Short mmCIF file of C-alpha atoms in Angstrom, two decimals:
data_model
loop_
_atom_site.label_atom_id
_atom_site.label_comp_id
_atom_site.label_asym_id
_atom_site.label_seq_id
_atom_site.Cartn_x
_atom_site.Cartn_y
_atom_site.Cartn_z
CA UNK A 338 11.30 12.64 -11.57
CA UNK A 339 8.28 13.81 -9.82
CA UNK A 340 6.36 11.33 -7.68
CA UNK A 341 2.31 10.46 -7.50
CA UNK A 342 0.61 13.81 -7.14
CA UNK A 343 -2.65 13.65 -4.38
CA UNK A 344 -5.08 16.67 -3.33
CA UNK A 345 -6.33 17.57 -1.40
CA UNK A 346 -4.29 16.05 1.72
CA UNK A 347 -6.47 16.49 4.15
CA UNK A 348 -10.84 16.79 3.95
CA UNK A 349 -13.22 16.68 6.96
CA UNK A 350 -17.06 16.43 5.93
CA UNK A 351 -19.87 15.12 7.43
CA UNK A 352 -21.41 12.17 6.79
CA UNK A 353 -24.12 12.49 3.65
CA UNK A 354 -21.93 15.46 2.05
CA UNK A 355 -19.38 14.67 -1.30
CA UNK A 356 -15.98 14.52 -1.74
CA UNK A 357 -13.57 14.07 -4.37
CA UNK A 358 -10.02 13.02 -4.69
CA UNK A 359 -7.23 14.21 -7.42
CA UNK A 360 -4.30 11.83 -8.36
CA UNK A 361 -2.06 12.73 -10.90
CA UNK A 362 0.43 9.49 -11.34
CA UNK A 363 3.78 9.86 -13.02
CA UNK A 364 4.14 10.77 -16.17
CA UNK A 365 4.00 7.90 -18.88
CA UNK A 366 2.38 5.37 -16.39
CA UNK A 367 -0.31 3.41 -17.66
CA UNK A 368 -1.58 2.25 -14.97
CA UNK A 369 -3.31 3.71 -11.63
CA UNK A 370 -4.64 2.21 -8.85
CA UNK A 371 -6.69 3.82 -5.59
CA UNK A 372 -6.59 2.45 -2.64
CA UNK A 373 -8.73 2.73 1.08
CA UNK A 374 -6.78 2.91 4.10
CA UNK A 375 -8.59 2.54 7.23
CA UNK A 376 -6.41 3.04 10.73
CA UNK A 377 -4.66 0.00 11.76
CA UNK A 378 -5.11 -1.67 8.19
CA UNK A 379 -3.09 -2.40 5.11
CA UNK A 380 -4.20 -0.75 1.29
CA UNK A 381 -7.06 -2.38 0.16
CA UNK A 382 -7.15 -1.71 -3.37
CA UNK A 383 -10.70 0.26 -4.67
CA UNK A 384 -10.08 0.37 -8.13
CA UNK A 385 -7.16 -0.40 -11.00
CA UNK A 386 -7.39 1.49 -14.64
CA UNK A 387 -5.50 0.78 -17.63
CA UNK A 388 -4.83 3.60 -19.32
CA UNK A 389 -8.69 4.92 -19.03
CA UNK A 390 -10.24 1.44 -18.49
CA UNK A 391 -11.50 -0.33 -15.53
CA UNK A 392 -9.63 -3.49 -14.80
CA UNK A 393 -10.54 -4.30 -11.42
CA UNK A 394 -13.35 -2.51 -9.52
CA UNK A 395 -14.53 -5.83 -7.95
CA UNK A 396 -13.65 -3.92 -4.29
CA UNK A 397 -15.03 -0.33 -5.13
CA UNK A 398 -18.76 0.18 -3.45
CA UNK A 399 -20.36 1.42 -6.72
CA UNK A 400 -23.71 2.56 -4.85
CA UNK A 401 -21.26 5.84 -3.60
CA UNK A 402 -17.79 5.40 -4.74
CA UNK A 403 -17.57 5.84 -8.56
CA UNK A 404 -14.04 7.01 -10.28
CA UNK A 405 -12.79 8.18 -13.65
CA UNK A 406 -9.74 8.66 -15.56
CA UNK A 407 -11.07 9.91 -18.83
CA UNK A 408 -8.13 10.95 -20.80
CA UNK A 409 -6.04 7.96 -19.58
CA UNK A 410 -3.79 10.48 -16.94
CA UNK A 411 -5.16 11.88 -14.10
CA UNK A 412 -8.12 10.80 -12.07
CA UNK A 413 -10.72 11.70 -9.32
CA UNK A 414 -12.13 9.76 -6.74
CA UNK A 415 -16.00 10.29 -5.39
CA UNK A 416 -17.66 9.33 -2.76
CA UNK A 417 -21.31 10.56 -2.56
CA UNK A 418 -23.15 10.03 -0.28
CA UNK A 419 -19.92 9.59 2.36
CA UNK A 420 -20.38 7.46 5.51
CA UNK A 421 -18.82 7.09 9.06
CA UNK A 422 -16.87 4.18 7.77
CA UNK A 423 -15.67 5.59 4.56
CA UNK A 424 -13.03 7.98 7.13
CA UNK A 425 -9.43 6.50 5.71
CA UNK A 426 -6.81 7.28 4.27
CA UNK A 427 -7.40 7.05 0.08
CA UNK A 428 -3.73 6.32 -1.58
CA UNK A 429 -3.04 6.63 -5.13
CA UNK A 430 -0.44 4.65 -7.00
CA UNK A 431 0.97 4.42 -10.64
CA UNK A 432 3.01 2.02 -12.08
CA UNK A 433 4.72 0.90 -15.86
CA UNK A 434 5.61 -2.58 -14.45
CA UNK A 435 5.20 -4.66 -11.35
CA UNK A 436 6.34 -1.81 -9.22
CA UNK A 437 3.54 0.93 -8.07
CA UNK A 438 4.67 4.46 -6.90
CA UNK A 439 2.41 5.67 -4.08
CA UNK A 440 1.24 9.01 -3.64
CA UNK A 441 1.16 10.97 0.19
CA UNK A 442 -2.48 10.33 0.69
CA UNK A 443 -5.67 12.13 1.26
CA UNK A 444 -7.37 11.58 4.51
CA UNK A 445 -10.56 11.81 4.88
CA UNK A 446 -12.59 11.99 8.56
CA UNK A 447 -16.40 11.93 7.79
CA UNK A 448 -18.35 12.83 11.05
CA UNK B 1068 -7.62 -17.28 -1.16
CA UNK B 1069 -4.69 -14.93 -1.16
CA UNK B 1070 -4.05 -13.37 1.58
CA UNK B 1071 -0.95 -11.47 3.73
CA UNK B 1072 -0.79 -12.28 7.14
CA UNK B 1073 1.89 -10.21 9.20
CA UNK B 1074 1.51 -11.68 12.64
CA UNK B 1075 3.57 -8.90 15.05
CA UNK B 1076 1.12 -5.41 15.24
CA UNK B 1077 3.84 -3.95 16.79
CA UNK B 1078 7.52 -4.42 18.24
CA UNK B 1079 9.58 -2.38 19.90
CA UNK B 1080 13.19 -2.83 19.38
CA UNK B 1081 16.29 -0.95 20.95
CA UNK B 1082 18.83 1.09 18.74
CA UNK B 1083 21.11 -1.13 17.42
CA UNK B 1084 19.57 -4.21 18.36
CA UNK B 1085 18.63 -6.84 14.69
CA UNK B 1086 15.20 -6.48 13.57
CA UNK B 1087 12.79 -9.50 11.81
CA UNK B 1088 9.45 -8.33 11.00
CA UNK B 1089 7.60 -11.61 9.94
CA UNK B 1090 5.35 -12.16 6.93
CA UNK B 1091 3.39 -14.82 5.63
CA UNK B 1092 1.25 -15.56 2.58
CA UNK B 1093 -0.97 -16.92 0.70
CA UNK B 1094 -0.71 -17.02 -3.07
CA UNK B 1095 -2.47 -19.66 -5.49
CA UNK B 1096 0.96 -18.84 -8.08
CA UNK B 1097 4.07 -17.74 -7.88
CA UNK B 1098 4.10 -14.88 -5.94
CA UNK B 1099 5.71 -11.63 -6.76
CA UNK B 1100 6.38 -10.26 -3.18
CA UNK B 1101 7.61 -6.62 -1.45
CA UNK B 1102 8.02 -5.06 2.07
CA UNK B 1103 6.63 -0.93 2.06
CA UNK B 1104 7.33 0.90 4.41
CA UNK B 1105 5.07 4.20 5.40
CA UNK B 1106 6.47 7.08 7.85
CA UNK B 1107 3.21 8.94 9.59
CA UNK B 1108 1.46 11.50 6.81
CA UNK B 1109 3.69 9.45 4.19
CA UNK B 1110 2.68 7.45 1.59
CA UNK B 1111 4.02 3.97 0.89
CA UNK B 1112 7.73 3.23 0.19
CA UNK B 1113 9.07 0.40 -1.43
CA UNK B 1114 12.11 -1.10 0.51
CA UNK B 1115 12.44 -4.23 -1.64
CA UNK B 1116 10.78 -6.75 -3.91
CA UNK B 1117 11.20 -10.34 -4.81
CA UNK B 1118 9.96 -11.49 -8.25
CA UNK B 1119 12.68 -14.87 -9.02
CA UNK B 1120 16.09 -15.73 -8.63
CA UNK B 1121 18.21 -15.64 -5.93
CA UNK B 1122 16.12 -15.85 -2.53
CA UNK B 1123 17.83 -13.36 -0.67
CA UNK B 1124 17.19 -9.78 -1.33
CA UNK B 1125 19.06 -6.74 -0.78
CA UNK B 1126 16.93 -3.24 -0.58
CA UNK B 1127 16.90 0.35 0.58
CA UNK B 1128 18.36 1.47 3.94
CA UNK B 1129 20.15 -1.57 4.82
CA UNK B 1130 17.33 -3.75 4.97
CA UNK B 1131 17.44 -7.33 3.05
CA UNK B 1132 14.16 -10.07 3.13
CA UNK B 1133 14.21 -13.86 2.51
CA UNK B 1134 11.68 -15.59 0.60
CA UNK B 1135 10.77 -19.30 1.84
CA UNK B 1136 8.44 -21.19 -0.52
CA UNK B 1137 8.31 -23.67 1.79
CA UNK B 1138 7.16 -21.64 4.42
CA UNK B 1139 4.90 -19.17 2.82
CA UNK B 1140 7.18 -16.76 4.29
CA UNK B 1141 9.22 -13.65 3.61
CA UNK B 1142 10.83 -12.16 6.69
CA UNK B 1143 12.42 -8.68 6.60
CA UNK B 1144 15.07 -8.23 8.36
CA UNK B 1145 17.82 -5.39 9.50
CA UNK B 1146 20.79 -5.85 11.36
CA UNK B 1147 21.08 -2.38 13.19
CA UNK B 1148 18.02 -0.89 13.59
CA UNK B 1149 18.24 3.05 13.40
CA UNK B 1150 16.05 5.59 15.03
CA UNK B 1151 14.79 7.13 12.11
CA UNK B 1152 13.69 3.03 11.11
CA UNK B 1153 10.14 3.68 13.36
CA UNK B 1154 7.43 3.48 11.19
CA UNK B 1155 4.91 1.16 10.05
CA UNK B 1156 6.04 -1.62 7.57
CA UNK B 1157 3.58 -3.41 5.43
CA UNK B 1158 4.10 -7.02 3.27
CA UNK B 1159 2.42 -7.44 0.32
CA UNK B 1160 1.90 -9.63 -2.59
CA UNK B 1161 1.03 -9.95 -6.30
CA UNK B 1162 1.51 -11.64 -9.25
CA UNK B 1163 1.34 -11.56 -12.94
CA UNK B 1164 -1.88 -12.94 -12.94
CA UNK B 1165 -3.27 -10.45 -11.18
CA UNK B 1166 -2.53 -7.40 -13.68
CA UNK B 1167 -0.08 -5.80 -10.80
CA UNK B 1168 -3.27 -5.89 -8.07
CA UNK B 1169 -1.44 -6.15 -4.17
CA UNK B 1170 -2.71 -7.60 -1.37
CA UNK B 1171 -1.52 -6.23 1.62
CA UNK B 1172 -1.01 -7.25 5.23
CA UNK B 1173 -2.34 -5.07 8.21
CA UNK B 1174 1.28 -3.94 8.98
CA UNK B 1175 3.91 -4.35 11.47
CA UNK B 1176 4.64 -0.83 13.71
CA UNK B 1177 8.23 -0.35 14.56
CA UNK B 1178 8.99 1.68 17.49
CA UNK B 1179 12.81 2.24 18.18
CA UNK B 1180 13.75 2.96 22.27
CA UNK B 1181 17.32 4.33 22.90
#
């Protein structure tokens, strides 16, 4: 069975630019989560769909994070404009029950 | 407020020596618990979970946690800690209530001497 697909797995920008995240969760999982790392911290979770609804974005800075999963499958990540303190490590999960499947990562280093 | 508190940042155990990483929580329900553990450049692995029933649990790679309700608590713990066990290990909690949302501790690191 193939896991939580992430890309890219590794983006340096500087702070102001874009960037955007891929997650592809595993197949016939309704639900997908993101979630900011920063060093020396646990997951904090950004944003949880359902299918392609929002459940929980109550965490997700909506004046430069916004995220989509428009056909209920994959989804994409944005930051715009990026900041120092958005540099972490953004981890996708998926899950059909109580149990979420994490993906490797993407880490991002604004400077 | 719910919250995971994992009080050790980091412990450094010899090879073959027992392990306890401690974890504590705070949960307004009946908590739905797990221990993760991530390997550098990894993502997050689950070792074990506790949802009900029996209050010891058995997971992955020898490793087995006990939930206390009346502690708040639920300690993992190894008997023979390996080499290749030196990562960082995370507690985290969630419930039914809260559509599958975790809240997660800041993580234990586990170095391993010879």
């Amino acid at each position: 069975e193939a896991g939580v697909a992430q890309s890219p797995r590794y983006k340096i920008i500087e702070k102001r630019q874009s960037v955007a995240f891929w997650c592809n969760p595993i197949s016939g999982h309704a639900t997908l989560y993101w979630y900011q790392q920063i060093l020396g911290q646990g997951p904090k979770l950004l944003i949880q769909f359902q299918n392609n609804g929002v459940v929980d974005d109550s965490q997700l800075p909506k004046d430069r994070f916004s995220a989509e999963r428009l056909k209920g499958v994959d989804s994409t990540l944005k930051i715009q404009p990026a900041k120092l303190e958005d540099s972490a490590v953004y981890l996708c999960a998926s899950s059909s029950t109580v149990h979420q499947f994490f993906g490797p990562g993407t880490r991002l280093t604004v400077l | 407020a719910q919250s995971v508190t994992q009080p050790d940042i980091h412990i450094t155990v010899s090879e073959g020596a027992s392990l306890e990483l401690r974890c504590n929580y705070s949960y307004g329900a009946t908590p739905y618990l797990f221990w993760y553990v991530q390997s550098p450049g990894q993502g997050l692995q689950l070792l074990l979970k506790y949802f009900s029933g029996d209050t010891l649990v058995q997971g992955i790679k020898g490793f087995e946690a006990e939930f206390k309700r009346s502690q708040s608590s639920f300690n993992l713990r190894k008997p023979s800690v390996h080499w290749s066990d030196a990562a960082e290990y995370f507690c985290a909690v969630g419930g039914n209530n809260q559509g599958g949302k975790l809240i997660f501790g800041q993580g234990t690191e586990l170095s391993v001497k010879p």
